[in-house]
mmCIF file of C-alpha atoms in Angstrom:
data_model
loop_
_atom_site.group_PDB
_atom_site.id
_atom_site.type_symbol
_atom_site.label_atom_id
_atom_site.label_comp_id
_atom_site.label_asym_id
_atom_site.label_seq_id
_atom_site.Cartn_x
_atom_site.Cartn_y
_atom_site.Cartn_z
ATOM 1 C CA MET A 19 0.290 -0.406 0.514
ATOM 2 C CA VAL A 20 1.083 3.199 -1.266
ATOM 3 C CA PRO A 21 1.588 5.926 1.733
ATOM 4 C CA VAL A 22 -1.626 8.950 0.772
ATOM 5 C CA ALA A 23 0.911 11.693 1.117
ATOM 6 C CA PRO A 24 -0.965 14.798 3.448
ATOM 7 C CA PRO A 25 -1.911 17.877 1.651
ATOM 8 C CA GLY A 26 0.195 19.483 4.059
ATOM 9 C CA VAL A 27 3.277 19.267 6.581
ATOM 10 C CA PRO A 28 4.228 21.096 8.913
ATOM 11 C CA SER A 29 8.112 22.627 9.105
ATOM 12 C CA THR A 30 8.464 21.662 12.732
ATOM 13 C CA LEU A 31 8.809 18.124 10.997
ATOM 14 C CA LEU A 32 11.602 19.179 10.016
ATOM 15 C CA GLN A 33 13.353 20.326 14.074
ATOM 16 C CA ARG A 34 14.354 16.096 13.724
ATOM 17 C CA ARG A 35 17.010 17.089 10.656
ATOM 18 C CA PRO A 36 20.417 16.098 11.335
ATOM 19 C CA ASP A 37 21.579 18.722 8.819
ATOM 20 C CA ILE A 38 18.804 21.494 10.503
ATOM 21 C CA ALA A 39 19.581 20.084 13.931
ATOM 22 C CA ALA A 40 23.345 20.901 13.715
ATOM 23 C CA ALA A 41 23.448 24.059 12.190
ATOM 24 C CA GLU A 42 21.066 24.618 15.164
ATOM 25 C CA ARG A 43 23.011 24.389 17.643
ATOM 26 C CA ALA A 44 26.481 26.077 15.412
ATOM 27 C CA MET A 45 24.049 29.022 15.125
ATOM 28 C CA ALA A 46 23.517 28.471 19.017
ATOM 29 C CA GLU A 47 27.533 28.099 19.677
ATOM 30 C CA ALA A 48 28.220 30.785 18.083
ATOM 31 C CA ASN A 49 25.935 33.731 19.461
ATOM 32 C CA ALA A 50 27.278 32.117 23.336
ATOM 33 C CA LYS A 51 30.979 32.908 21.780
ATOM 34 C CA ILE A 52 29.723 36.569 20.594
ATOM 35 C CA GLY A 53 28.639 36.871 24.368
ATOM 36 C CA ILE A 54 32.154 35.356 26.066
ATOM 37 C CA ALA A 55 33.688 37.285 23.720
ATOM 38 C CA GLU A 56 32.354 40.686 25.347
ATOM 39 C CA GLY A 57 32.808 39.794 28.991
ATOM 40 C CA ALA A 58 36.991 39.657 28.110
ATOM 41 C CA TYR A 59 36.317 43.084 28.156
ATOM 42 C CA TYR A 60 35.306 43.932 32.209
ATOM 43 C CA PRO A 61 37.883 42.607 34.577
ATOM 44 C CA ASP A 62 36.896 40.283 38.328
ATOM 45 C CA LEU A 63 37.276 43.619 40.295
ATOM 46 C CA SER A 64 36.760 40.829 43.524
ATOM 47 C CA LEU A 65 40.012 38.389 42.802
ATOM 48 C CA SER A 66 41.501 41.084 41.711
ATOM 49 C CA ALA A 67 41.826 43.071 45.367
ATOM 50 C CA LEU A 68 41.674 39.382 46.957
ATOM 51 C CA GLY A 69 44.899 39.386 44.830
ATOM 52 C CA GLY A 70 46.011 42.456 46.400
ATOM 53 C CA TYR A 71 45.580 41.804 49.211
ATOM 54 C CA ALA A 72 46.407 37.804 49.544
ATOM 55 C CA ALA A 73 50.310 38.712 47.532
ATOM 56 C CA ASP A 74 51.301 41.501 50.735
ATOM 57 C CA PRO A 75 53.825 39.288 52.921
ATOM 58 C CA ILE A 76 52.893 42.066 55.931
ATOM 59 C CA GLY A 77 49.710 41.409 56.435
ATOM 60 C CA GLY A 78 47.873 43.857 55.393
ATOM 61 C CA LEU A 79 49.673 46.605 56.017
ATOM 62 C CA PHE A 80 49.398 49.256 53.093
ATOM 63 C CA SER A 81 46.954 46.886 51.877
ATOM 64 C CA VAL A 82 44.747 49.261 50.378
ATOM 65 C CA SER A 83 47.148 50.828 48.138
ATOM 66 C CA ASN A 84 48.163 47.753 47.183
ATOM 67 C CA SER A 85 44.786 46.624 46.178
ATOM 68 C CA LEU A 86 44.479 49.514 44.643
ATOM 69 C CA TRP A 87 47.353 49.150 42.222
ATOM 70 C CA SER A 88 46.077 45.462 41.584
ATOM 71 C CA LEU A 89 43.112 46.637 40.490
ATOM 72 C CA GLY A 90 44.701 49.456 38.242
ATOM 73 C CA ALA A 91 47.198 46.070 37.213
ATOM 74 C CA ASN A 92 44.106 44.563 35.704
ATOM 75 C CA VAL A 93 42.231 47.503 34.268
ATOM 76 C CA SER A 94 45.435 49.280 32.467
ATOM 77 C CA ALA A 95 45.898 45.106 31.231
ATOM 78 C CA THR A 96 42.213 45.244 30.035
ATOM 79 C CA LEU A 97 42.008 48.470 28.507
ATOM 80 C CA PHE A 98 45.919 47.878 26.765
ATOM 81 C CA ALA A 99 44.232 44.614 25.199
ATOM 82 C CA GLY A 100 41.766 46.338 23.298
ATOM 83 C CA GLY A 101 42.398 46.357 20.337
ATOM 84 C CA THR A 102 42.409 42.313 20.758
ATOM 85 C CA ARG A 103 39.024 42.040 22.305
ATOM 86 C CA SER A 104 37.702 43.895 20.105
ATOM 87 C CA ALA A 105 38.717 42.549 17.122
ATOM 88 C CA SER A 106 37.799 38.858 19.117
ATOM 89 C CA VAL A 107 34.422 39.867 19.507
ATOM 90 C CA ARG A 108 34.532 40.549 15.483
ATOM 91 C CA ALA A 109 35.434 37.401 14.737
ATOM 92 C CA ALA A 110 32.624 36.097 16.996
ATOM 93 C CA GLU A 111 30.050 38.263 16.006
ATOM 94 C CA PHE A 112 31.165 37.223 11.492
ATOM 95 C CA ALA A 113 31.209 33.260 12.555
ATOM 96 C CA TYR A 114 27.776 34.117 14.492
ATOM 97 C CA ASP A 115 26.297 35.594 11.314
ATOM 98 C CA GLN A 116 27.620 32.605 9.131
ATOM 99 C CA SER A 117 25.930 30.097 11.206
ATOM 100 C CA VAL A 118 22.930 31.865 11.010
ATOM 101 C CA GLN A 119 23.335 31.705 6.604
ATOM 102 C CA THR A 120 24.733 28.645 7.047
ATOM 103 C CA TYR A 121 21.195 27.367 9.252
ATOM 104 C CA ARG A 122 18.686 29.584 6.482
ATOM 105 C CA GLN A 123 20.255 27.786 3.659
ATOM 106 C CA THR A 124 20.240 25.051 5.331
ATOM 107 C CA VAL A 125 16.723 24.809 6.066
ATOM 108 C CA LEU A 126 15.373 26.409 2.547
ATOM 109 C CA SER A 127 17.479 23.328 1.086
ATOM 110 C CA ALA A 128 14.424 21.303 3.538
ATOM 111 C CA LEU A 129 11.728 22.617 2.605
ATOM 112 C CA GLN A 130 12.711 23.054 -1.130
ATOM 113 C CA GLY A 131 13.176 19.464 -0.771
ATOM 114 C CA VAL A 132 9.627 18.310 0.545
ATOM 115 C CA GLU A 133 7.982 20.448 -1.319
ATOM 116 C CA ASN A 134 9.960 19.231 -4.894
ATOM 117 C CA ASP A 135 8.439 15.339 -3.048
ATOM 118 C CA LEU A 136 4.500 16.438 -2.422
ATOM 119 C CA SER A 137 4.677 17.554 -5.550
ATOM 120 C CA GLY A 138 6.836 14.328 -7.014
ATOM 121 C CA LEU A 139 3.562 12.420 -5.079
ATOM 122 C CA ARG A 140 0.885 14.491 -6.269
ATOM 123 C CA ILE A 141 1.650 14.032 -9.275
ATOM 124 C CA LEU A 142 1.907 10.594 -9.087
ATOM 125 C CA ALA A 143 -1.188 9.782 -7.466
ATOM 126 C CA ALA A 144 -2.631 11.813 -10.704
ATOM 127 C CA GLN A 145 -1.280 8.855 -12.700
ATOM 128 C CA ALA A 146 -1.928 6.551 -10.832
ATOM 129 C CA GLN A 147 -5.938 7.139 -11.263
ATOM 130 C CA VAL A 148 -4.971 7.036 -15.111
ATOM 131 C CA GLU A 149 -3.547 4.392 -15.285
ATOM 132 C CA ALA A 150 -5.891 2.538 -13.192
ATOM 133 C CA ARG A 151 -8.610 3.583 -16.047
ATOM 134 C CA ALA A 152 -6.474 2.711 -17.883
ATOM 135 C CA VAL A 153 -6.400 -0.614 -17.026
ATOM 136 C CA ALA A 154 -10.168 -1.113 -16.306
ATOM 137 C CA ASP A 155 -10.269 -0.517 -19.913
ATOM 138 C CA ALA A 156 -8.365 -2.954 -20.739
ATOM 139 C CA GLN A 157 -10.078 -5.499 -18.900
ATOM 140 C CA SER A 158 -13.001 -4.607 -20.686
ATOM 141 C CA ALA A 159 -11.421 -4.582 -24.594
ATOM 142 C CA LEU A 160 -10.316 -8.042 -23.361
ATOM 143 C CA ARG A 161 -13.695 -9.599 -21.892
ATOM 144 C CA ILE A 162 -15.567 -7.655 -25.120
ATOM 145 C CA ALA A 163 -12.462 -9.674 -27.553
ATOM 146 C CA LEU A 164 -13.134 -12.916 -25.848
ATOM 147 C CA ASN A 165 -16.804 -12.804 -26.073
ATOM 148 C CA GLN A 166 -16.576 -11.538 -29.739
ATOM 149 C CA TYR A 167 -13.409 -14.735 -30.113
ATOM 150 C CA GLN A 168 -16.233 -17.488 -28.307
ATOM 151 C CA ALA A 169 -19.018 -16.470 -30.565
ATOM 152 C CA GLY A 170 -17.165 -16.315 -33.567
ATOM 153 C CA THR A 171 -16.490 -12.658 -34.993
ATOM 154 C CA VAL A 172 -13.330 -12.511 -34.817
ATOM 155 C CA ASN A 173 -9.780 -14.424 -34.896
ATOM 156 C CA TYR A 174 -7.628 -15.012 -31.672
ATOM 157 C CA THR A 175 -5.441 -12.120 -32.756
ATOM 158 C CA THR A 176 -7.212 -9.765 -31.733
ATOM 159 C CA VAL A 177 -7.655 -11.850 -28.205
ATOM 160 C CA VAL A 178 -4.099 -11.548 -28.395
ATOM 161 C CA SER A 179 -3.482 -7.684 -29.289
ATOM 162 C CA ALA A 180 -6.180 -7.039 -26.257
ATOM 163 C CA GLN A 181 -4.058 -9.239 -23.691
ATOM 164 C CA ILE A 182 -0.802 -7.001 -25.637
ATOM 165 C CA ILE A 183 -2.324 -3.859 -24.166
ATOM 166 C CA LEU A 184 -3.475 -5.257 -20.135
ATOM 167 C CA LEU A 185 0.049 -6.825 -19.815
ATOM 168 C CA GLY A 186 1.439 -2.775 -21.103
ATOM 169 C CA ASP A 187 -1.277 -0.918 -19.212
ATOM 170 C CA GLN A 188 -1.078 -3.528 -16.075
ATOM 171 C CA GLN A 189 3.164 -2.444 -16.234
ATOM 172 C CA ALA A 190 2.294 0.437 -16.640
ATOM 173 C CA GLN A 191 0.424 0.819 -13.140
ATOM 174 C CA LEU A 192 3.142 -1.323 -11.520
ATOM 175 C CA ALA A 193 6.286 2.163 -12.536
ATOM 176 C CA VAL A 194 3.497 4.501 -11.134
ATOM 177 C CA GLN A 195 3.167 3.099 -8.362
ATOM 178 C CA GLN A 196 7.663 2.075 -7.287
ATOM 179 C CA ASN A 197 7.884 5.075 -8.253
ATOM 180 C CA ARG A 198 4.923 6.482 -5.755
ATOM 181 C CA LEU A 199 6.668 4.146 -2.826
ATOM 182 C CA LEU A 200 10.246 5.477 -4.168
ATOM 183 C CA ALA A 201 8.812 9.180 -3.141
ATOM 184 C CA SER A 202 7.095 8.081 -0.549
ATOM 185 C CA VAL A 203 10.035 7.447 1.028
ATOM 186 C CA ALA A 204 12.807 10.699 -0.150
ATOM 187 C CA LEU A 205 9.778 12.187 1.771
ATOM 188 C CA PHE A 206 10.060 10.565 4.975
ATOM 189 C CA GLN A 207 14.226 10.853 4.366
ATOM 190 C CA ASP A 208 13.936 15.089 3.967
ATOM 191 C CA LEU A 209 11.520 14.758 7.062
ATOM 192 C CA GLY A 210 14.000 13.068 9.444
ATOM 193 C CA GLY A 211 11.460 10.326 9.810
ATOM 194 C CA GLY A 212 8.134 9.301 8.957
ATOM 195 C CA PHE A 213 5.012 10.785 10.695
ATOM 196 C CA GLN A 214 2.019 10.846 12.676
ATOM 197 C CA ALA A 215 -1.572 11.559 9.861
ATOM 198 C CA SER A 216 -3.380 11.884 12.867
ATOM 199 C CA ALA A 217 -1.367 14.661 14.797
ATOM 200 C CA LEU A 218 -1.451 16.809 11.017
ATOM 201 C CA PRO A 219 -2.977 19.121 10.356
ATOM 202 C CA GLY A 220 -6.551 18.463 8.648
ATOM 203 C CA ALA A 221 -7.559 19.318 4.134
ATOM 204 C CA GLY A 222 -10.459 21.942 6.200
ATOM 205 C CA ALA A 223 -7.091 24.198 8.747
ATOM 206 C CA ILE A 224 -4.884 24.277 5.439
ATOM 207 C CA GLN A 225 -7.413 25.503 3.081
ATOM 208 C CA ALA A 226 -8.428 28.042 6.089
ATOM 209 C CA ARG A 227 -5.070 29.580 6.675
ATOM 210 C CA LEU A 228 -4.210 28.434 3.053
ATOM 211 C CA PRO A 229 -7.110 29.030 0.517
ATOM 212 C CA PHE A 230 -5.066 28.320 -2.722
ATOM 213 C CA ALA A 231 -4.234 24.988 -1.459
ATOM 214 C CA PRO A 232 -4.913 21.888 -2.582
#
């Protein structure tokens, strides 16, 4: 039995695809690196002050000046390395922009693939109906030819010709059915897995959102 293609497939099903999930994780990681790079602008003042006190061998003598010296050195180092940190932020932002573009391209390619699969399945479904009618007509023609042969009004060549036509139509019908099965497999692959028909929106809901949907 050939799976019936739904009239519409929610785009959320694409989140199961490994390539989309990987691109999404890469984008989130690149976004987090921007925050890390920006955080490098700010020194950890509490740790610097604590380090200044701990390094005082006289046990707290001139502790205020020591802590200020430590704090000043830390801030000076941060300001001195500001160009490097600014470049790191720009590099992180550039990497994030690239990851966003990769994610968008991955999603668009996935959507295009699914739409092509659904379109192909709709075309094959129409072809299957045509082939079914052709087989039914060929079977009817064969019955008529057999009746005529039994009545002696035609020779057996007419029966053989009708059988050949029926066989050709049946082969074409099987070819369409095979193509529908292959197209269904391609759809499941592009969706990142199968789906439950009960979880999909019905034709009425799709028609309400997309008035021009078939």
